[in-house]
PDB file of C-alpha atoms and ligand atoms in Angstrom:
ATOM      1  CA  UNK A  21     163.586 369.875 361.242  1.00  0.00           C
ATOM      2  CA  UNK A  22     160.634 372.615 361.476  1.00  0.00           C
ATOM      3  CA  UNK A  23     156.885 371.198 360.305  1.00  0.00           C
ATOM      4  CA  UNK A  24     155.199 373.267 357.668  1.00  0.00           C
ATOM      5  CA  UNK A  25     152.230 371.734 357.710  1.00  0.00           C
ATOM      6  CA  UNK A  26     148.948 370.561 360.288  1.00  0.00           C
ATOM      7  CA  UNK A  27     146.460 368.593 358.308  1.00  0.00           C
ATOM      8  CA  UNK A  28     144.139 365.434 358.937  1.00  0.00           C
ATOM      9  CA  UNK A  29     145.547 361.672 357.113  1.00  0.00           C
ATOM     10  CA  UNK A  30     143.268 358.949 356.617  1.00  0.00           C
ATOM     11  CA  UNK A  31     144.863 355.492 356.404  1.00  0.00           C
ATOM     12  CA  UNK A  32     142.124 352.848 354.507  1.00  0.00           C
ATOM     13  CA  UNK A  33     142.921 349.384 353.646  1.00  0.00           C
ATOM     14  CA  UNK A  34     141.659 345.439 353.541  1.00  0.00           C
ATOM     15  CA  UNK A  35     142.410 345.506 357.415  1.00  0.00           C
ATOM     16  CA  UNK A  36     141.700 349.074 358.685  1.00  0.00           C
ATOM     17  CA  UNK A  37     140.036 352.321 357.936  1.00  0.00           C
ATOM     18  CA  UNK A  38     141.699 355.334 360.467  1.00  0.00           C
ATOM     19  CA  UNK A  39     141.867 358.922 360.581  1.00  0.00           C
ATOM     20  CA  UNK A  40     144.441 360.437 362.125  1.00  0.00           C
ATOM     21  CA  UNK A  41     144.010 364.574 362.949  1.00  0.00           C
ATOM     22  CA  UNK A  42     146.618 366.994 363.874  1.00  0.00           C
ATOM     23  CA  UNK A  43     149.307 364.975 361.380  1.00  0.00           C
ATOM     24  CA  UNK A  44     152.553 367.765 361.264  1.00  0.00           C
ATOM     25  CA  UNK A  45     153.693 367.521 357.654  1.00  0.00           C
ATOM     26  CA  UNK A  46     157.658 367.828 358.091  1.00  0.00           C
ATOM     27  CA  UNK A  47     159.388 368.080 354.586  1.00  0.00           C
ATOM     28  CA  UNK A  48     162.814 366.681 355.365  1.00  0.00           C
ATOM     29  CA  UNK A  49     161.271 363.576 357.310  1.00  0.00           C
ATOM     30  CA  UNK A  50     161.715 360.456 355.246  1.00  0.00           C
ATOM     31  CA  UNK A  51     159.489 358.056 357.393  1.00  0.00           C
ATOM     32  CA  UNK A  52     155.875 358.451 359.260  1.00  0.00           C
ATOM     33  CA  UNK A  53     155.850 359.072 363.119  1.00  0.00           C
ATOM     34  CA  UNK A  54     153.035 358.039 365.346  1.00  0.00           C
ATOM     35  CA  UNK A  55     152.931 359.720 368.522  1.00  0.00           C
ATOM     36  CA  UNK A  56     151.857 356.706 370.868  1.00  0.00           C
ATOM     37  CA  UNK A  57     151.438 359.964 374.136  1.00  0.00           C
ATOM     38  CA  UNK A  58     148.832 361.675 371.810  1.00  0.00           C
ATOM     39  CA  UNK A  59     146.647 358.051 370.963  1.00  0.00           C
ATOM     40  CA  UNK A  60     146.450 357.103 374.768  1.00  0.00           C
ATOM     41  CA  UNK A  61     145.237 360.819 375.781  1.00  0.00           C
ATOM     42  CA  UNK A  62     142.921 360.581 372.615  1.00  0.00           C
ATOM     43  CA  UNK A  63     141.210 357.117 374.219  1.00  0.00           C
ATOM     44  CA  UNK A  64     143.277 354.963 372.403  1.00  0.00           C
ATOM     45  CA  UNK A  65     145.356 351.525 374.175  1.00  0.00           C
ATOM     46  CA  UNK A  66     148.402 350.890 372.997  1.00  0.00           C
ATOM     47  CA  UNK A  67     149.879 347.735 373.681  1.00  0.00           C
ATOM     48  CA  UNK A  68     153.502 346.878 373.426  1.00  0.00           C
ATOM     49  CA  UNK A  69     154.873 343.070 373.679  1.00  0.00           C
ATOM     50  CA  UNK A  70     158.059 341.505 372.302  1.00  0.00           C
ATOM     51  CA  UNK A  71     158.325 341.893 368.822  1.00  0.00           C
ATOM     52  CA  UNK A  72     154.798 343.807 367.883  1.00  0.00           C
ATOM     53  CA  UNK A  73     152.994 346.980 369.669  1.00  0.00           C
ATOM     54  CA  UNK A  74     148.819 347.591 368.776  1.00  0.00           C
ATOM     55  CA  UNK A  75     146.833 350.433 368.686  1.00  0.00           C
ATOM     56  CA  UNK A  76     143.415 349.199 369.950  1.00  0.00           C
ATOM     57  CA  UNK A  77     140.139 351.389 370.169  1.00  0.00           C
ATOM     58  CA  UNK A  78     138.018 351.309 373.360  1.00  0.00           C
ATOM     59  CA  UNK A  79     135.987 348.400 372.454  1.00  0.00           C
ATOM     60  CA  UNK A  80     139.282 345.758 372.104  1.00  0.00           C
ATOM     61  CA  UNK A  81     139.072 346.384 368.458  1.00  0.00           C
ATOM     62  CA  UNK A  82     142.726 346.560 366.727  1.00  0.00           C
ATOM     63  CA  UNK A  83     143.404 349.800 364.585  1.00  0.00           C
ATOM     64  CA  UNK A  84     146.787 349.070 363.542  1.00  0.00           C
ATOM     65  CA  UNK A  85     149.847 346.857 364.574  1.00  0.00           C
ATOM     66  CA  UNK A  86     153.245 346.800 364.467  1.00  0.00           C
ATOM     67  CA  UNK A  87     156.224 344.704 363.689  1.00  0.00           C
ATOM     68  CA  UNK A  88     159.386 345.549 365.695  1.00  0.00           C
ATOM     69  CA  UNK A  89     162.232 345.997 363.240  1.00  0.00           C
ATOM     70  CA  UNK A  90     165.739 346.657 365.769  1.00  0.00           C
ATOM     71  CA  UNK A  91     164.806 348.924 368.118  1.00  0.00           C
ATOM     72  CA  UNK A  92     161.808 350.403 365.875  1.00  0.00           C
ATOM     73  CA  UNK A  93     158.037 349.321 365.585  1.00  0.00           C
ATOM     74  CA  UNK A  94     157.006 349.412 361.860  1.00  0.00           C
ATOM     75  CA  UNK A  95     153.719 349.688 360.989  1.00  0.00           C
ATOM     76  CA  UNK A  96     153.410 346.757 357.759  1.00  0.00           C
ATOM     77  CA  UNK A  97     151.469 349.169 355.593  1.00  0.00           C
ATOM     78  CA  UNK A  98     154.294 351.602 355.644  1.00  0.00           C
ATOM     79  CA  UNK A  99     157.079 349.314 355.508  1.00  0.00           C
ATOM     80  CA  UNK A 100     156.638 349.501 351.247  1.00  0.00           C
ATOM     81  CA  UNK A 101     156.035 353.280 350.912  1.00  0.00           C
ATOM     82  CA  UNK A 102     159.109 353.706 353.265  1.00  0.00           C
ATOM     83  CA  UNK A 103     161.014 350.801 351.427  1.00  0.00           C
ATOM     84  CA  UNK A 104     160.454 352.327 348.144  1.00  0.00           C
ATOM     85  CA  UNK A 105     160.510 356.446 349.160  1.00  0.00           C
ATOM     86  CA  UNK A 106     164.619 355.361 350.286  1.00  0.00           C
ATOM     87  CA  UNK A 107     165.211 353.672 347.306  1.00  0.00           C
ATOM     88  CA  UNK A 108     164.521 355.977 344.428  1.00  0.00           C
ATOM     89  CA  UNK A 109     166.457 358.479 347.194  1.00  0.00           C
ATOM     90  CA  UNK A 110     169.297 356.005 347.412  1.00  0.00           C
ATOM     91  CA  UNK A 111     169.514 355.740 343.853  1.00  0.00           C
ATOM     92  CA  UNK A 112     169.604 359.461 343.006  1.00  0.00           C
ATOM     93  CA  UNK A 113     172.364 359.987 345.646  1.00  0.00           C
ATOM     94  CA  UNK A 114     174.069 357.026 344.157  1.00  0.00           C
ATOM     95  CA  UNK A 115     174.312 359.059 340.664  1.00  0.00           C
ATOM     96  CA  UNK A 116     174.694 362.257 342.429  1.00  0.00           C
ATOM     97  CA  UNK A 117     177.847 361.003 343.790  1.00  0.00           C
ATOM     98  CA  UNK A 118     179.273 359.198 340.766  1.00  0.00           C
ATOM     99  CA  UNK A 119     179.129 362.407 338.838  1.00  0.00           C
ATOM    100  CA  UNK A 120     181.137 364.306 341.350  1.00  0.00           C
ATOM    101  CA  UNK A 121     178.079 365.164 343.211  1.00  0.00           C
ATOM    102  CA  UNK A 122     176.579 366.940 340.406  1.00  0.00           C
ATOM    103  CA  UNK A 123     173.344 368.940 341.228  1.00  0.00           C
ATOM    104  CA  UNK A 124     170.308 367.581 340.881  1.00  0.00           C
ATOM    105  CA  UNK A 125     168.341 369.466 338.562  1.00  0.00           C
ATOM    106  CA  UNK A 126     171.472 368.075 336.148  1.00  0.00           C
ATOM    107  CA  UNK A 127     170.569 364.905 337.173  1.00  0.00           C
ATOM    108  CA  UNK A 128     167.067 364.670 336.328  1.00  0.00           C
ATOM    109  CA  UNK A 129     167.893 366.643 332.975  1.00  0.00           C
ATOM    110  CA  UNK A 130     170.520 363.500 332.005  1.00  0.00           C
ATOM    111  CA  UNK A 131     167.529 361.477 332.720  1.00  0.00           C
ATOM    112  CA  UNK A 132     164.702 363.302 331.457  1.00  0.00           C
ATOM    113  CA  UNK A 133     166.334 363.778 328.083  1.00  0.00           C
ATOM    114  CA  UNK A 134     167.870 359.972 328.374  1.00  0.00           C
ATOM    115  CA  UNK A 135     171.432 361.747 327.733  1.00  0.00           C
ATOM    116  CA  UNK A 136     172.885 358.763 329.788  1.00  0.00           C
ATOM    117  CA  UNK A 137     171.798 354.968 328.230  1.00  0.00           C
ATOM    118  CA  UNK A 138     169.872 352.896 330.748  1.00  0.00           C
ATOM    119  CA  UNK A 139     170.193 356.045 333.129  1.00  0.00           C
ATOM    120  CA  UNK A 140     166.305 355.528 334.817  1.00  0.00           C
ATOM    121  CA  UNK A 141     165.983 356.850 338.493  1.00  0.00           C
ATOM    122  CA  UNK A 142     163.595 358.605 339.965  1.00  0.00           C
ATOM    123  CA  UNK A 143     165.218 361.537 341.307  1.00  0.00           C
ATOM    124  CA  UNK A 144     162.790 362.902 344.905  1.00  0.00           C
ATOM    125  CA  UNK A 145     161.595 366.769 344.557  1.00  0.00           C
ATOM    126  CA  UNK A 146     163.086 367.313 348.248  1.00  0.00           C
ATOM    127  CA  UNK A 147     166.126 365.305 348.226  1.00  0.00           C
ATOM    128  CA  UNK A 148     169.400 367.337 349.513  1.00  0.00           C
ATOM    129  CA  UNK A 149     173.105 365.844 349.958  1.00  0.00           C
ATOM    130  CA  UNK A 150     174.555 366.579 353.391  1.00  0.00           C
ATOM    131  CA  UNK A 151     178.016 366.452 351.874  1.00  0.00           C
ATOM    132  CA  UNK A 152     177.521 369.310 348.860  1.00  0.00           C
ATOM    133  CA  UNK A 153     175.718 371.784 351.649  1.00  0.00           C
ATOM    134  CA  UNK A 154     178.447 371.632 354.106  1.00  0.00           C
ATOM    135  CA  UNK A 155     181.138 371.906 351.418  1.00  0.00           C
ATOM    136  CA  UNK A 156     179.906 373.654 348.610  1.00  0.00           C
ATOM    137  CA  UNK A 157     179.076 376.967 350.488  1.00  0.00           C
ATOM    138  CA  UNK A 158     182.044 377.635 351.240  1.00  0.00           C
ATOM    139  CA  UNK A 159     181.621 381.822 351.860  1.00  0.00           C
ATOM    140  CA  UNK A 160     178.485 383.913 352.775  1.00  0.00           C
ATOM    141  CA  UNK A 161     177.177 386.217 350.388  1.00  0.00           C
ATOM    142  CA  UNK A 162     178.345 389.560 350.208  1.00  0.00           C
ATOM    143  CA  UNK A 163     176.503 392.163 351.941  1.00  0.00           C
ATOM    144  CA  UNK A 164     175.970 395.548 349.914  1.00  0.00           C
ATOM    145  CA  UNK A 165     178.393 397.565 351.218  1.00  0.00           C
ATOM    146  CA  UNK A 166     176.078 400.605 351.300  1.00  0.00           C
ATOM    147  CA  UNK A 167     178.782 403.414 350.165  1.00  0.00           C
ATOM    148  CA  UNK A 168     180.126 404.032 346.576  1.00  0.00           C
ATOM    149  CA  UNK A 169     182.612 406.187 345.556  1.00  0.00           C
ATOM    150  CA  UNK A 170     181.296 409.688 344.179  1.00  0.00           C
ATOM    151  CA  UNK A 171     184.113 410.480 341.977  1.00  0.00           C
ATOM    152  CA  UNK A 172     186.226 408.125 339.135  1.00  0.00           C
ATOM    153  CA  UNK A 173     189.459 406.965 341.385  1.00  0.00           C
ATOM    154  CA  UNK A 174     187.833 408.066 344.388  1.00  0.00           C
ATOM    155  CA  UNK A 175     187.886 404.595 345.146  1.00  0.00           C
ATOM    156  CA  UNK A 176     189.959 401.768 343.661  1.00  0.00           C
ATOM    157  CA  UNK A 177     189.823 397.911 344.541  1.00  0.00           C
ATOM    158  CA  UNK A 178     192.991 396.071 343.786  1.00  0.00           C
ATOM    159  CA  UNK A 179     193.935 392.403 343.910  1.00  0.00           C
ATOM    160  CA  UNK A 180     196.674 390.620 343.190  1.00  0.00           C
ATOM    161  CA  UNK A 181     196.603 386.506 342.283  1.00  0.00           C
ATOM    162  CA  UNK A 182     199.375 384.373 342.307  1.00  0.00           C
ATOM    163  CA  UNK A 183     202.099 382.676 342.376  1.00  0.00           C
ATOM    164  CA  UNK A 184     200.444 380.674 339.607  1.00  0.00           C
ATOM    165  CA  UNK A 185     201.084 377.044 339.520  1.00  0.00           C
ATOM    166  CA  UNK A 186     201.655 376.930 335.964  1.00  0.00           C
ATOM    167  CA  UNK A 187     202.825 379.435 333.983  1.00  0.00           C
ATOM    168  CA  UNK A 188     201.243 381.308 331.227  1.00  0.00           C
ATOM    169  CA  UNK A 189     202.485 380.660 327.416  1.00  0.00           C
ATOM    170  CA  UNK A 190     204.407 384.135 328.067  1.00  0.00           C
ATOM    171  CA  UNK A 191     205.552 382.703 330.904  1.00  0.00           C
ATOM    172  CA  UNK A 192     203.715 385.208 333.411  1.00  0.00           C
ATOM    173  CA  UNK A 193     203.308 383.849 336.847  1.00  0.00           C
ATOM    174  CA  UNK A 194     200.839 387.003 338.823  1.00  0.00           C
ATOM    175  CA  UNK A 195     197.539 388.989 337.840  1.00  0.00           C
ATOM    176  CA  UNK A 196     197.115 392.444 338.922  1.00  0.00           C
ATOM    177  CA  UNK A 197     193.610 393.994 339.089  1.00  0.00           C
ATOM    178  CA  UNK A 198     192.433 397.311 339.583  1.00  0.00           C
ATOM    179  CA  UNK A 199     188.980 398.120 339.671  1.00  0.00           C
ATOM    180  CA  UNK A 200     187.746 401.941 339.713  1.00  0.00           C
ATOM    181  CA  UNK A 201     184.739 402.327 342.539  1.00  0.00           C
ATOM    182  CA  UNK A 202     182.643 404.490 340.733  1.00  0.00           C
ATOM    183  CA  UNK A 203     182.484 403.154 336.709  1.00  0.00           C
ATOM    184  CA  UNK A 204     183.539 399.895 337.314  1.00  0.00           C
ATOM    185  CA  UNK A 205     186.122 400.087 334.671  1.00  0.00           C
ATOM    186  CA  UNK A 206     189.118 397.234 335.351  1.00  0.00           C
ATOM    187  CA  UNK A 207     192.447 396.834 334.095  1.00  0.00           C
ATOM    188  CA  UNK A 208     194.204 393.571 334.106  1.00  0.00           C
ATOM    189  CA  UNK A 209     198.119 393.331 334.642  1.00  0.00           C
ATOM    190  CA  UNK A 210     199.621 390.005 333.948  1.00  0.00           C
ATOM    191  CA  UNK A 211     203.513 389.641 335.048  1.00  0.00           C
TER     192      UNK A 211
HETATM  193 ZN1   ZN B  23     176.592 365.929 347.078  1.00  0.00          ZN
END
């Protein structure tokens, strides 16, 4: 993940007012990252015990604390923001998947014009399904092949599809294309 983005945050609450400077915005990131190297070479102490790690400024006073969640330390004013920012995304991939991982400007138009009864989710601007990019693009584009034919037959593309499955009501089992280069005029064999 690349960050787009250098700006200064400022954190205020009941229990702490802090500004942090150089923040990288990174779009993809779902969580906020403190960089505990780049608060001890600022003049910052941060202290780490069991189950809680501190920020401290150079007089003793606490700027923020912790709460170690697994192997993570989770600052308590995030913890909501963070709880909530997954769960509208949870949600949204929930419905993404239940409609055959439909897109999700689809999504947000079955909820926007409350196509769907009792559909309410709040679907994120950024949010992207691992799943649909790895599978869904299944070719690259097609680069401009840079010549065309300067004459009608000069060139002609042909294709053949088939054995169908099922058959056609006349029973015909192959298509047959043939497209001219120049006019783009196609004929269509079925057999
Ligand atoms: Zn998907």
């Amino acid at each position: 993940m690349l960050a787009t983005g250098r700006g200064v945050v400022r954190l205020k609450s009941d229990m702490f007012d802090v500004t942090f400077v150089n923040v990288l915005y990174v779009p993809g990131l779902q969580c906020n990252f403190i960089s505990v190297a780049r608060a001890v070479n600022s003049g910052y102490i941060v202290k780490f015990r069991e189950n809680t790690a501190t920020i401290l400024n150079k007089h003793g006073g606490t700027i923020l604390s912790a709460n170690k969640v697994s192997d993570m330390f989770i600052n308590e004013q995030n913890k909501n923001t963070l709880f909530f920012a997954r769960k509208s995304e949870e949600e949204a991939m929930k419905w993404h998947s239940r409609y055959g991982h439909q897109d999700f400007a689809s999504i947000r138009e079955l909820i926007n014009k409350q196509m769907v009864r009792g559909l309410q989710v709040s679907v994120p601007k950024d949010i992207c399904c691992a799943l649909c990019m790895t599978n869904k693009c299944t070719q690259k584009p097609y680069c401009n092949a840079g010549s065309r034919a300067k004459d009608v037959l000069g060139i002609v593309h042909t294709d053949v599809c088939g054995l169908m499955r099922n058959l056609s009501i006349g029973g015909a089992k192959y298509l047959l294309t043939f497209i001219d280069d120049k006019t783009r005029a196609t004929y269509l064999y079925i057999s």
